[in-house]
Coordinates of C-alpha atoms and ligand atoms in Angstrom, one line a residue:
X121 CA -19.9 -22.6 -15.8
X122 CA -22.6 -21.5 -13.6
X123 CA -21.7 -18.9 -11.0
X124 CA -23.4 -17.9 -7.8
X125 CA -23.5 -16.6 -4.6
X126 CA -24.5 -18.6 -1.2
X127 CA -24.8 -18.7 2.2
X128 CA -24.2 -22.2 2.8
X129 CA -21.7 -25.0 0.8
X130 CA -24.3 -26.8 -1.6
X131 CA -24.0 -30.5 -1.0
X132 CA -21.4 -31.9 -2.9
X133 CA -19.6 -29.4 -3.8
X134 CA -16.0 -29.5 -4.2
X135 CA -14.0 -27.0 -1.6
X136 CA -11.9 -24.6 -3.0
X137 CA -9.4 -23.4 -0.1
X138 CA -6.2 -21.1 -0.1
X139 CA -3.5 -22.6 2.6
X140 CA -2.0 -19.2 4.1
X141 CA 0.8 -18.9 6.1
X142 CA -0.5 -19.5 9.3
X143 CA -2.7 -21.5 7.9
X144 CA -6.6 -21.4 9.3
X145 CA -7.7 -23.8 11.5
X146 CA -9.7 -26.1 9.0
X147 CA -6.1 -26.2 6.9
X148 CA -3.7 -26.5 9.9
X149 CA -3.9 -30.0 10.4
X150 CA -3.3 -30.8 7.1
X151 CA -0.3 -28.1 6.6
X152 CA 1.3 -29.5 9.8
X153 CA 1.3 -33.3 7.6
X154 CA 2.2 -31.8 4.9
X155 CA -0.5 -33.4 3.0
X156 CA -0.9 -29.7 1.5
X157 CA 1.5 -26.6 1.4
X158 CA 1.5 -22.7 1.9
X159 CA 3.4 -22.4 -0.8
X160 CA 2.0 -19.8 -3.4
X161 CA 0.6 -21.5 -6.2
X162 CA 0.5 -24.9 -5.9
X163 CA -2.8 -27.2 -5.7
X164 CA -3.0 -30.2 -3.7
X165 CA -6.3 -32.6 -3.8
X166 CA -7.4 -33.2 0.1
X167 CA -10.4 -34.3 2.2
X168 CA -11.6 -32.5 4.8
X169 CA -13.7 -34.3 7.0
X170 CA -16.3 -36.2 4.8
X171 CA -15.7 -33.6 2.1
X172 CA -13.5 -33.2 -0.9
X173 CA -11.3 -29.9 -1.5
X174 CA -8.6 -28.5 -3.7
X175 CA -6.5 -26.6 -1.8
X176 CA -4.2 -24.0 -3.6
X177 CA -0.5 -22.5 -1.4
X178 CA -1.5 -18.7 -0.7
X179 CA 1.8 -17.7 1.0
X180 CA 2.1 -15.7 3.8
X181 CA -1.8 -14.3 5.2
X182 CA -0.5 -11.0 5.3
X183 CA 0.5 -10.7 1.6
X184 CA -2.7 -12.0 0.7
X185 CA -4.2 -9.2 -2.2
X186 CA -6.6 -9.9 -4.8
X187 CA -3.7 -11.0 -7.5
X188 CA -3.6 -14.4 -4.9
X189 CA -7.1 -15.1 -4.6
X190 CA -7.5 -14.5 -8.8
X191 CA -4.6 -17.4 -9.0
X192 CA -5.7 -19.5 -6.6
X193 CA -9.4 -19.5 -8.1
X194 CA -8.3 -20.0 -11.6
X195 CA -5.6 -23.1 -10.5
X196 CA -8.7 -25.0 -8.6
X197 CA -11.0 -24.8 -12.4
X198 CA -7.6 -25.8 -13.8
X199 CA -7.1 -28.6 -11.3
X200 CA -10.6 -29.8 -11.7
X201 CA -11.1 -29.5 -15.3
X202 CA -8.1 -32.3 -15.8
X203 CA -9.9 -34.5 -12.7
X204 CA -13.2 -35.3 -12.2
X205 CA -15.2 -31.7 -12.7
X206 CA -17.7 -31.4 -10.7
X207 CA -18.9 -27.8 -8.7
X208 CA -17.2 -25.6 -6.5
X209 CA -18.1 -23.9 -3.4
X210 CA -15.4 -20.9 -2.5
X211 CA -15.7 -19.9 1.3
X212 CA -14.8 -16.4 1.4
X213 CA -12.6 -16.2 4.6
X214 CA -12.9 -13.2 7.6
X215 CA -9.5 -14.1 8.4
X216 CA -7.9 -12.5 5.2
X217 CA -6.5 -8.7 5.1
X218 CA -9.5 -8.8 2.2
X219 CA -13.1 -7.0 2.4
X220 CA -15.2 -9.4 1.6
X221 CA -16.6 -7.4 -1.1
X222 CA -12.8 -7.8 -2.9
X223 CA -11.9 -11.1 -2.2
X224 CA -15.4 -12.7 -4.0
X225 CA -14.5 -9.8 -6.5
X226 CA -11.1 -11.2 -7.3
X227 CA -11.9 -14.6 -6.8
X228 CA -14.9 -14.4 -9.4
X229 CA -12.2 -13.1 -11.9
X230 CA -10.3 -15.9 -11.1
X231 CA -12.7 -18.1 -11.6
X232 CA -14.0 -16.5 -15.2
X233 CA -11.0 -15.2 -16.6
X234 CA -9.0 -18.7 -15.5
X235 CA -11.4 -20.9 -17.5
X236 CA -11.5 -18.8 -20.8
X237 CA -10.6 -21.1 -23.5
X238 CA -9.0 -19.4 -26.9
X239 CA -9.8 -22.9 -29.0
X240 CA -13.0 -21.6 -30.4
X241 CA -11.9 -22.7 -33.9
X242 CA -10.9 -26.0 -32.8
X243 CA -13.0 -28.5 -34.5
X244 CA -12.3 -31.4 -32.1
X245 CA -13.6 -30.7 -28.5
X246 CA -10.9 -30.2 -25.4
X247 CA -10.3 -33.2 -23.1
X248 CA -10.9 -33.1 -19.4
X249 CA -13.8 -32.5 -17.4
X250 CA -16.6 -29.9 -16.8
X251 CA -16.5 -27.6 -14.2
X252 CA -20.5 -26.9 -13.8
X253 CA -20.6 -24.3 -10.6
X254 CA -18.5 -21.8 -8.9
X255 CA -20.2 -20.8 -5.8
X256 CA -19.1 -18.3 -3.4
X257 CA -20.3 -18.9 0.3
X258 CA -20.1 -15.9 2.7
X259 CA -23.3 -14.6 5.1
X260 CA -21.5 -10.8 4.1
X261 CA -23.4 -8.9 1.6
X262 CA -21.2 -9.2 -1.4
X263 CA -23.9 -9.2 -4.0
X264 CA -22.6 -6.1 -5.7
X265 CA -19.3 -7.0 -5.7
X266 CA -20.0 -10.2 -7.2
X267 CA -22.2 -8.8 -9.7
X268 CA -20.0 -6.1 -11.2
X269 CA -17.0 -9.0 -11.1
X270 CA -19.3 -11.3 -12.9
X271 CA -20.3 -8.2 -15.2
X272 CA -16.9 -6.8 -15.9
X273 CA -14.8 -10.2 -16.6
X274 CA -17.5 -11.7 -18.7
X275 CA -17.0 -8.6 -21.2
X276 CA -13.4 -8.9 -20.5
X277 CA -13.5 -12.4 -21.9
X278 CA -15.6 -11.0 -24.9
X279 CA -12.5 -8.5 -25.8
X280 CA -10.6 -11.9 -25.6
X281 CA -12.6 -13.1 -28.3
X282 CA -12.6 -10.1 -30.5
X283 CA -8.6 -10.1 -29.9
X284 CA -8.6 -14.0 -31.2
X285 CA -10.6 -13.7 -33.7
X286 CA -7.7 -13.9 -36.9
X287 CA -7.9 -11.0 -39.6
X288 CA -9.4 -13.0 -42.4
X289 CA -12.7 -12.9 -39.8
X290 CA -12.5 -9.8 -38.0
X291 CA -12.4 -7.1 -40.6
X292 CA -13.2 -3.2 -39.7
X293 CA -16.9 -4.0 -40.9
X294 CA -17.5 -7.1 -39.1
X295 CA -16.0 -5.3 -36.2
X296 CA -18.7 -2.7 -36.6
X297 CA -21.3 -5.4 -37.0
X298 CA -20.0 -6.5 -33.5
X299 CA -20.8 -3.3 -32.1
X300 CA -24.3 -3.2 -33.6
X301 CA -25.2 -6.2 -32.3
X302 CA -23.9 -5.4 -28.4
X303 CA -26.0 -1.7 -28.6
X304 CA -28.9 -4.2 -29.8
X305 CA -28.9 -5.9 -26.6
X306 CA -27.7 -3.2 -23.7
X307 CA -30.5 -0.6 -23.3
X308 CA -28.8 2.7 -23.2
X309 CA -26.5 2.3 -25.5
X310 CA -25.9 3.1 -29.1
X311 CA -23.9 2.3 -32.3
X312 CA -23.3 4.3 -35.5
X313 CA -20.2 3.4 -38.1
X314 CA -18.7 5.4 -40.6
X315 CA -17.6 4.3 -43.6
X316 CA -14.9 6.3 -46.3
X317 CA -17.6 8.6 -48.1
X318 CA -18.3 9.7 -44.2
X319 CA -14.5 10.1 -43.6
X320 CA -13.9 11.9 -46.0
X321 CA -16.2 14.9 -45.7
X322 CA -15.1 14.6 -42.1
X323 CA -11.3 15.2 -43.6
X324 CA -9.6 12.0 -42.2
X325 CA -7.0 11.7 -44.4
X326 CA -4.9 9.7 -41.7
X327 CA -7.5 7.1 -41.1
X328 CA -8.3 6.8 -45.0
X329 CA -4.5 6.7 -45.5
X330 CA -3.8 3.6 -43.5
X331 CA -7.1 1.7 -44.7
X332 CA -6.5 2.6 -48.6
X333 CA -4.1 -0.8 -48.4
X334 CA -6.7 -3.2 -48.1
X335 CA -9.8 -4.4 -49.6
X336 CA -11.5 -4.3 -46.7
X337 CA -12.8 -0.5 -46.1
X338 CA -11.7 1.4 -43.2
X339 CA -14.8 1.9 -40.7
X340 CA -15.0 4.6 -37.9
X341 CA -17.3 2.8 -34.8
X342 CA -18.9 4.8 -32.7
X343 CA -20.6 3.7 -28.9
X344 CA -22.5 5.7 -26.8
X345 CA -24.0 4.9 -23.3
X346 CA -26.1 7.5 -22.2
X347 CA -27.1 6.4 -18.1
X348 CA -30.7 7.5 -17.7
X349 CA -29.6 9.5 -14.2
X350 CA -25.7 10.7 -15.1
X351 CA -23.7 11.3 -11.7
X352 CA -22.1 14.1 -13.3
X353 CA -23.8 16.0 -16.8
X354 CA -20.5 18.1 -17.6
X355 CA -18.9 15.1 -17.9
X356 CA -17.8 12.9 -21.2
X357 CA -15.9 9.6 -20.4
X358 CA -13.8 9.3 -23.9
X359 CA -12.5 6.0 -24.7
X360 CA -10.7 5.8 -28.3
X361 CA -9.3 2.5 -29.3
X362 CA -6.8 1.7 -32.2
X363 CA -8.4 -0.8 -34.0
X364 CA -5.9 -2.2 -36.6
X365 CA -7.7 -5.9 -37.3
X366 CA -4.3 -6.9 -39.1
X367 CA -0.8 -4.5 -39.3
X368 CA 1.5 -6.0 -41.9
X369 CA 3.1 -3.3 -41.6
X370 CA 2.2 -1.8 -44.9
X371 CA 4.9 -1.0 -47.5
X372 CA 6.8 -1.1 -44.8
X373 CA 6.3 -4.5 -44.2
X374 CA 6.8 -6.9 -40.8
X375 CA 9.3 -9.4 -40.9
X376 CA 7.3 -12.8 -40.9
X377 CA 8.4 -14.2 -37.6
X378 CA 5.3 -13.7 -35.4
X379 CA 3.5 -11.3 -37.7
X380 CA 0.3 -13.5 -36.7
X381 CA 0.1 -11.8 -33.5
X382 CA -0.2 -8.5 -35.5
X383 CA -4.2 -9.8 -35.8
X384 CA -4.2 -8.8 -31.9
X385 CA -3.4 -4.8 -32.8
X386 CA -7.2 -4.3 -32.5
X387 CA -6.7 -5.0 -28.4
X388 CA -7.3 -1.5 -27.8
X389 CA -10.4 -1.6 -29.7
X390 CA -11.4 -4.9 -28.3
X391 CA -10.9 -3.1 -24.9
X392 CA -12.8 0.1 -25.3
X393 CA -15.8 -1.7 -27.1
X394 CA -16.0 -4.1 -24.3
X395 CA -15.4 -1.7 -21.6
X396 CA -18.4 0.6 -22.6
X397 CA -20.5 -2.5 -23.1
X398 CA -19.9 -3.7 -19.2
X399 CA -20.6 0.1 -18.2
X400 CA -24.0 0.1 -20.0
X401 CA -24.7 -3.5 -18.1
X402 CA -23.8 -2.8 -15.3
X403 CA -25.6 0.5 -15.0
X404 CA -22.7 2.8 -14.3
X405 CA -23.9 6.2 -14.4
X406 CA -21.3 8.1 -16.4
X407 CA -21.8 9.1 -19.8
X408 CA -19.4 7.6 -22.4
X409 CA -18.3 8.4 -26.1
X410 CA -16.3 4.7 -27.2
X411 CA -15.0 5.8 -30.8
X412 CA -12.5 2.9 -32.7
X413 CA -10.6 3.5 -35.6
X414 CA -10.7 0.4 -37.6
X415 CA -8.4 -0.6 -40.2
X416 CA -6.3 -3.2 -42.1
X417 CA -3.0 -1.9 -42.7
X418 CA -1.7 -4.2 -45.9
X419 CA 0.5 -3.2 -48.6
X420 CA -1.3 -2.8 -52.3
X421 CA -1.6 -0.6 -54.6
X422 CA -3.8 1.5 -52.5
X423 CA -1.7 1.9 -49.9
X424 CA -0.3 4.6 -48.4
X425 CA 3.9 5.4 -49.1
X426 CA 6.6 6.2 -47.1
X427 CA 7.3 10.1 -48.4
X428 CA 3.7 10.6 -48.3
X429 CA 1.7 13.4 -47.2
X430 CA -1.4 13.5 -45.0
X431 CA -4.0 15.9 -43.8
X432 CA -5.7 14.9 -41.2
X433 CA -9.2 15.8 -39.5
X434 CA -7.8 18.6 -37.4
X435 CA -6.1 20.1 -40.4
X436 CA -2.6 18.8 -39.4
X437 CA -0.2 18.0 -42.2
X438 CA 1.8 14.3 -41.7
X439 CA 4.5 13.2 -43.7
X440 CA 4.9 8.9 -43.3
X441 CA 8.0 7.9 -42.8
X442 CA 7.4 4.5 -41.8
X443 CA 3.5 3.1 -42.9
X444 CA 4.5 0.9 -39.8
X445 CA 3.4 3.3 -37.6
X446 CA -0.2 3.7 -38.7
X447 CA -1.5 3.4 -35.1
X448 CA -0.7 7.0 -34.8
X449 CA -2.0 7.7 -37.5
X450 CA -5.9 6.1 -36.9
X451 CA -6.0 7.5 -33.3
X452 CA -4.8 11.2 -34.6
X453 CA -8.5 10.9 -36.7
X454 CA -10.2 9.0 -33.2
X455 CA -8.9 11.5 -30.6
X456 CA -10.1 14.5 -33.0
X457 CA -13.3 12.8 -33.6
X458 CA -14.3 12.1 -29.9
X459 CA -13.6 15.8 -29.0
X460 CA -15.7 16.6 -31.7
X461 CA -18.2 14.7 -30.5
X462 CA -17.5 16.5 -26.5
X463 CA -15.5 14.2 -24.8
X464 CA -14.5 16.1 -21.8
X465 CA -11.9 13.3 -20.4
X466 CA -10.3 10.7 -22.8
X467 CA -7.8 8.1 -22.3
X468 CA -7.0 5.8 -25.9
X469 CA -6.0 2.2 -25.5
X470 CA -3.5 1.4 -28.1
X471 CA -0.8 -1.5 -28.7
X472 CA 1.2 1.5 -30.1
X473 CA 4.9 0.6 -30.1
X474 CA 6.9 -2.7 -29.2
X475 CA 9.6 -0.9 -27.5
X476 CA 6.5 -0.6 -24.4
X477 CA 6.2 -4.5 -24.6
X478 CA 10.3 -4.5 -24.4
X479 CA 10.5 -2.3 -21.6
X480 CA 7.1 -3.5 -19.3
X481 CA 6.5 -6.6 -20.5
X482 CA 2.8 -8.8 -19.8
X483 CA 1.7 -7.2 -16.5
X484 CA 2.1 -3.2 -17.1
X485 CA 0.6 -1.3 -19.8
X486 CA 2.4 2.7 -20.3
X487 CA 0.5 5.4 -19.5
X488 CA 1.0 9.0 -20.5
X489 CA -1.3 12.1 -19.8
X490 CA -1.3 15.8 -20.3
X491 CA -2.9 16.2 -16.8
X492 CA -1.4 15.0 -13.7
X493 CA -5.1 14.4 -11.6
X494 CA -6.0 12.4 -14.6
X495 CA -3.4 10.6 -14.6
X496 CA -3.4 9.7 -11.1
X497 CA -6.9 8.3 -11.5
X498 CA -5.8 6.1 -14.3
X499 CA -3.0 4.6 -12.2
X500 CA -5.6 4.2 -8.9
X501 CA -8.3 2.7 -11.4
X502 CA -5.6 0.2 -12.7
X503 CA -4.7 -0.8 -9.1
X504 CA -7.4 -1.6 -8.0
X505 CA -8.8 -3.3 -10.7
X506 CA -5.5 -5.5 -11.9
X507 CA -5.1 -3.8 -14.9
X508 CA -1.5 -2.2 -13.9
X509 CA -0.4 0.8 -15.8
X510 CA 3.1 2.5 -15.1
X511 CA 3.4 6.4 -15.7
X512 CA 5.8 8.0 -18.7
X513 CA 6.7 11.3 -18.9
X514 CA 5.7 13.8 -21.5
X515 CA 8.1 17.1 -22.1
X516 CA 7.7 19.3 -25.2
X517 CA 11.4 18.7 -25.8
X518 CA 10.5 15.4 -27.4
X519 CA 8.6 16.8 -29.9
X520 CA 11.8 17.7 -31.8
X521 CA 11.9 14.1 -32.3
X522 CA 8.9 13.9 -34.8
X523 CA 9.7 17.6 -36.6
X524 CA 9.7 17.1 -40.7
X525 CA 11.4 19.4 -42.8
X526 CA 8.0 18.8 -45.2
X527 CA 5.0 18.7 -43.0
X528 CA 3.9 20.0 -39.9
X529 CA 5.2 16.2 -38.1
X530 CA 6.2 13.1 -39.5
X531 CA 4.8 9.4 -38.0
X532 CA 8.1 8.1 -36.9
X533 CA 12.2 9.1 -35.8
X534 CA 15.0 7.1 -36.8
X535 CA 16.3 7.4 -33.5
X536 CA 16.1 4.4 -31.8
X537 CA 16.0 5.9 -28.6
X538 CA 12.6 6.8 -26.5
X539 CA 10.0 5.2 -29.2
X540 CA 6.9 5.1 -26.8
X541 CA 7.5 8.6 -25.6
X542 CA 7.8 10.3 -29.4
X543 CA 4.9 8.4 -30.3
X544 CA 2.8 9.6 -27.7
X545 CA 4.3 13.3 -28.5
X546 CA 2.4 12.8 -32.0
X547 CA -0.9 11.8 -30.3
X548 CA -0.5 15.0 -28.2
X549 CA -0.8 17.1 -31.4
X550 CA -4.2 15.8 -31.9
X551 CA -6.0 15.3 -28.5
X552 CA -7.4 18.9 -28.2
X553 CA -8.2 20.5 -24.9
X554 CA -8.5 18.7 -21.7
X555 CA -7.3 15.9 -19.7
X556 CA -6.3 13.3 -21.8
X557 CA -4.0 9.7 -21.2
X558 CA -2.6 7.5 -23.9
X559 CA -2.4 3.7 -22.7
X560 CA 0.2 2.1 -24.5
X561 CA -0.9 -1.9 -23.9
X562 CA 1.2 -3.6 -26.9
X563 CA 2.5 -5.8 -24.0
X564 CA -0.4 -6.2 -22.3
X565 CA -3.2 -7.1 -25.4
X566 CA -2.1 -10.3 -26.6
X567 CA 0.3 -12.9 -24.8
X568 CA 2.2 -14.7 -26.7
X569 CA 3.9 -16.7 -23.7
X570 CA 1.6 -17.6 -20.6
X571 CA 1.5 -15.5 -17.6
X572 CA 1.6 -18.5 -15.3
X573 CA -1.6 -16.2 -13.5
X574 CA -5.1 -16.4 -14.1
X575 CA -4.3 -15.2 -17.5
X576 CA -2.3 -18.3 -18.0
X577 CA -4.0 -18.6 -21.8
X578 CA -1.8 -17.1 -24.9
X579 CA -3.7 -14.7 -26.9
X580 CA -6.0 -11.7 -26.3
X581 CA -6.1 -10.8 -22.3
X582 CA -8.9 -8.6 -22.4
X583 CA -6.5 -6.0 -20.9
X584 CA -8.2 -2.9 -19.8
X585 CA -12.1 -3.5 -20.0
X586 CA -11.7 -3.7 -15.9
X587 CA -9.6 -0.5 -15.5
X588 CA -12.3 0.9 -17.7
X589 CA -15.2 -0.2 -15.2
X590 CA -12.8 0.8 -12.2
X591 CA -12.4 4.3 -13.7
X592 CA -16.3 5.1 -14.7
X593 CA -16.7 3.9 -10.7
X594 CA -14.2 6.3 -9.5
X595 CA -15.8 8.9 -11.7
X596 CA -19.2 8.6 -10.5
X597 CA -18.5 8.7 -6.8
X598 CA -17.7 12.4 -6.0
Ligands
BES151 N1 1.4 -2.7 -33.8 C1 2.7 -2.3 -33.8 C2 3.3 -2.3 -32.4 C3 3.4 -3.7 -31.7 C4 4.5 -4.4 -31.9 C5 2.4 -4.1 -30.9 C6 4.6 -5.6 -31.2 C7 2.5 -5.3 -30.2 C8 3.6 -6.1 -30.4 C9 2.8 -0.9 -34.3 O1 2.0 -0.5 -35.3 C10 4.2 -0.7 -34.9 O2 4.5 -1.4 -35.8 N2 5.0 0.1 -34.3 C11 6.4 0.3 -34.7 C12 6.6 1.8 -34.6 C13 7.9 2.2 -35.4 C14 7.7 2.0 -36.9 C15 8.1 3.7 -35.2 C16 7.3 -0.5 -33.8 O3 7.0 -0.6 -32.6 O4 8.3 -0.9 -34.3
ZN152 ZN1 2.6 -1.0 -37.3
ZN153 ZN1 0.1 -1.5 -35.2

């Protein structure tokens, strides 16, 4: 799908229109027949004069927001796709509570993110139509909106495909190959992996642990983008992803029901890899560290036990009480490494615990944080971007939770109270000085049931590559 900005309707475009509540004065008409409704979310096929348009319920005018104009965009592709195909020209609308620069923002993610397809293994085509052009039509100057929304949900459909792709493809190596080919192509931006000989001397007995399992080696990927003027030069965006391209659970092994959708518990990965890949493209002048600990957890011979005892990079002992809870485990290695390596501010995308899916389900991802201005950036960044993210607290009183009568900490309580919160208690232990968040997304990564939004596909959401791009803007504007 070809998408552009104009300042007139190309000729024979179909009209994508939202209906509002009043409706405009091109839609009134038709409203007043009821030939089309306000009604929020549903698409109506209507001519308009000499012209043909979809026109999608918006609800009331004064509740419009971004969220509406994303549905609306990605119903009228929908709608389309099962008609005739065909291009689309999008009228942005003065009339909305909207900046322009936001409405052909959202309605580009609409538009991109709506038409994702996760079938790539399908070997007999979809059915339906072609949509061939999305064009926006506005006189305003939107061209950096639309080019940073155009930008930023391309690579969030990329961290859709990553999150698809099934385990016996996307292994920590082939991940790492992934990453070497993206640096290849963004100038500005790097890729190095290490391997278990590199672990090792590095003392990452927690990410060895949880890879030891499998036959495919653990790999520690490493992105930088180094903008050629940074806005800020004490500064360090880290972003640390858990990368877990399948969790079996280990020894402590998954029941079978849905353990297919453990190949998604590289979403945080898939996010952070993505994320620093759109800032490199789109220019964004803060310098970022993106550091993923890939591994497959599987139970062998290899593995790591419950009873077991690890040592990991910062010279913290662990004793594993469940090998289920190896995300911990990866990102205790990843958090150390990326303050190693300077990061001043870090936030780690992780689907860390399925209590967080429990309690926020598919539209909120938990965040925690040691620092309350950091935190408050996160939770603007996610607003305006559509990534939500809810605050959870942190108190040292939890950490009681985690206290081993053998080690320094153990990876998991038998309470079953407060999962999230204990787990996030661990991480603390190993994210060093300055402000840092933990992103809990295990709701958020993969759906397994539509949305009914613009994300209305199952699978990988690509959750978190635009907070990413929303937070490195924030960052860069003093
Ligand atoms: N990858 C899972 C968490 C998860 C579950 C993500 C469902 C997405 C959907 C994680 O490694 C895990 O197994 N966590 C355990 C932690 C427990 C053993 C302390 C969990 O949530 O049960
Ligand atoms: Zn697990
Ligand atoms: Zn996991």
């Amino acid at each position: 799908m070809e998408i552009a900005v104009t300042s007139s309707a190309p000729d024979g475009a179909v009209l994508g229109l939202v209906a509002t509540e009043p409706p405009s004065i091109e839609l009134a008409g038709l409203v007043a027949t009821g030939e089309v409704t306000t009604k929020r979310g549903n698409a109506h096929v209507a001519r308009i004069g000499d012209q043909r348009a979809v026109v999608v319920g918006g609800g009331p005018r004064d509740a419009v927001d971004a969220d509406v104009l994303r549905d609306a965009a990605a119903a009228i592709v929908r709608e389309l796709r099962t008609t005739t195909g065909g291009a689309v020209a999008w009228p942005l609308d003065e009339a909305l509570p909207l900046p322009l620069g936001d409405q052909a923002a959202a309605v580009v993610e609409g538009a991109l993110l709506g038409s994702y397809e996760p079938g790539a293994w399908k070997t007999v085509t979809r059915e339906g139509a072609e949509v061939s052009a999305f064009t926006l039509v506005s006189e305003g100057d939107i061209g950096e909106a639309f080019r940073r929304a155009e930008t930023t949900a391309g690579w969030t459909n990329r961290a859709r495909d990553l999150v698809n792709r099934p385990g016996n493809d996307l292994t920590p190596e082939t991940f790492a190959d992934y990453a070497f080919g993206i640096a290849d192509g963004l100038d500005g931006l790097t890729a190095e992996s290490l391997g278990p000989d590199e672990m090792r001397a590095l003392g990452m007995g927690a990410l060895l642990a949880v890879g030891a399992g499998s036959v495919n080696e653990p790999r520690l990927i490493v992105l930088r983008w180094e903008p050629p003027a940074p806005a800020r030069n004490d500064l360090l965006l880290g972003l640390v992803g858990k990368g877990i391209t399948f969790d079996s659970g280990g020894i402590s092994l998954k029941p079978a029901t849905h353990m297919e959708d453990m190949k998604g518990d590289m979403a945080g990965a898939a996010t952070v890899v993505a994320g620093i890949a759109a800032l490199a493209a789109l220019g964004i002048p803060v310098r970022t560290l993106a550091v993923v600990a890939a591994a497959e957890n599987m139970p062998g011979s290899g593995s790591l036990r419950p009873g077991d005892i690890l040592t990991a990079a910062n010279g913290k002992t662990i004793e594993v009480t469940n090998t289920d809870a190896e995300g911990r485990l990866v990102l205790a290695d990843a958090l150390w490494y990326a303050h190693e390596q300077g990061a001043t501010h870090t936030v780690d995308f992780a689907t860390l615990t399925g209590i967080m899916a429990r309690a926020l389900g598919d539209m909120y991802a938990g965040v925690f944080a040691n620092d309350d201005l950091w935190l408050n950036e996160i939770v603007s960044a996610g607003e305006s971007s559509g990534d939500y993210v809810w605050p959870f607290p942190l108190h040292p009183r939890y950490r009681r939770m985690i206290d081993s009568e053998f080690a320094d900490m153990k990876n998991s309580s038998l309470r079953g109270v407060g999962g999230p919160i204990y787990a996030t208690s661990f991480l603390e232990e190993f994210a060093g000085e300055g402000p840092w968040a933990h992103i809990d997304m295990a709701g958020t990564g993969l759906l397994t049931w539509s949305r009914g939004d613009y994300l209305s596909q199952i699978g990988g959401t690509g959750w978190g590559v635009r907070l990413i791009t929303a937070l490195a803007e924030r960052l860069s504007t003093p």
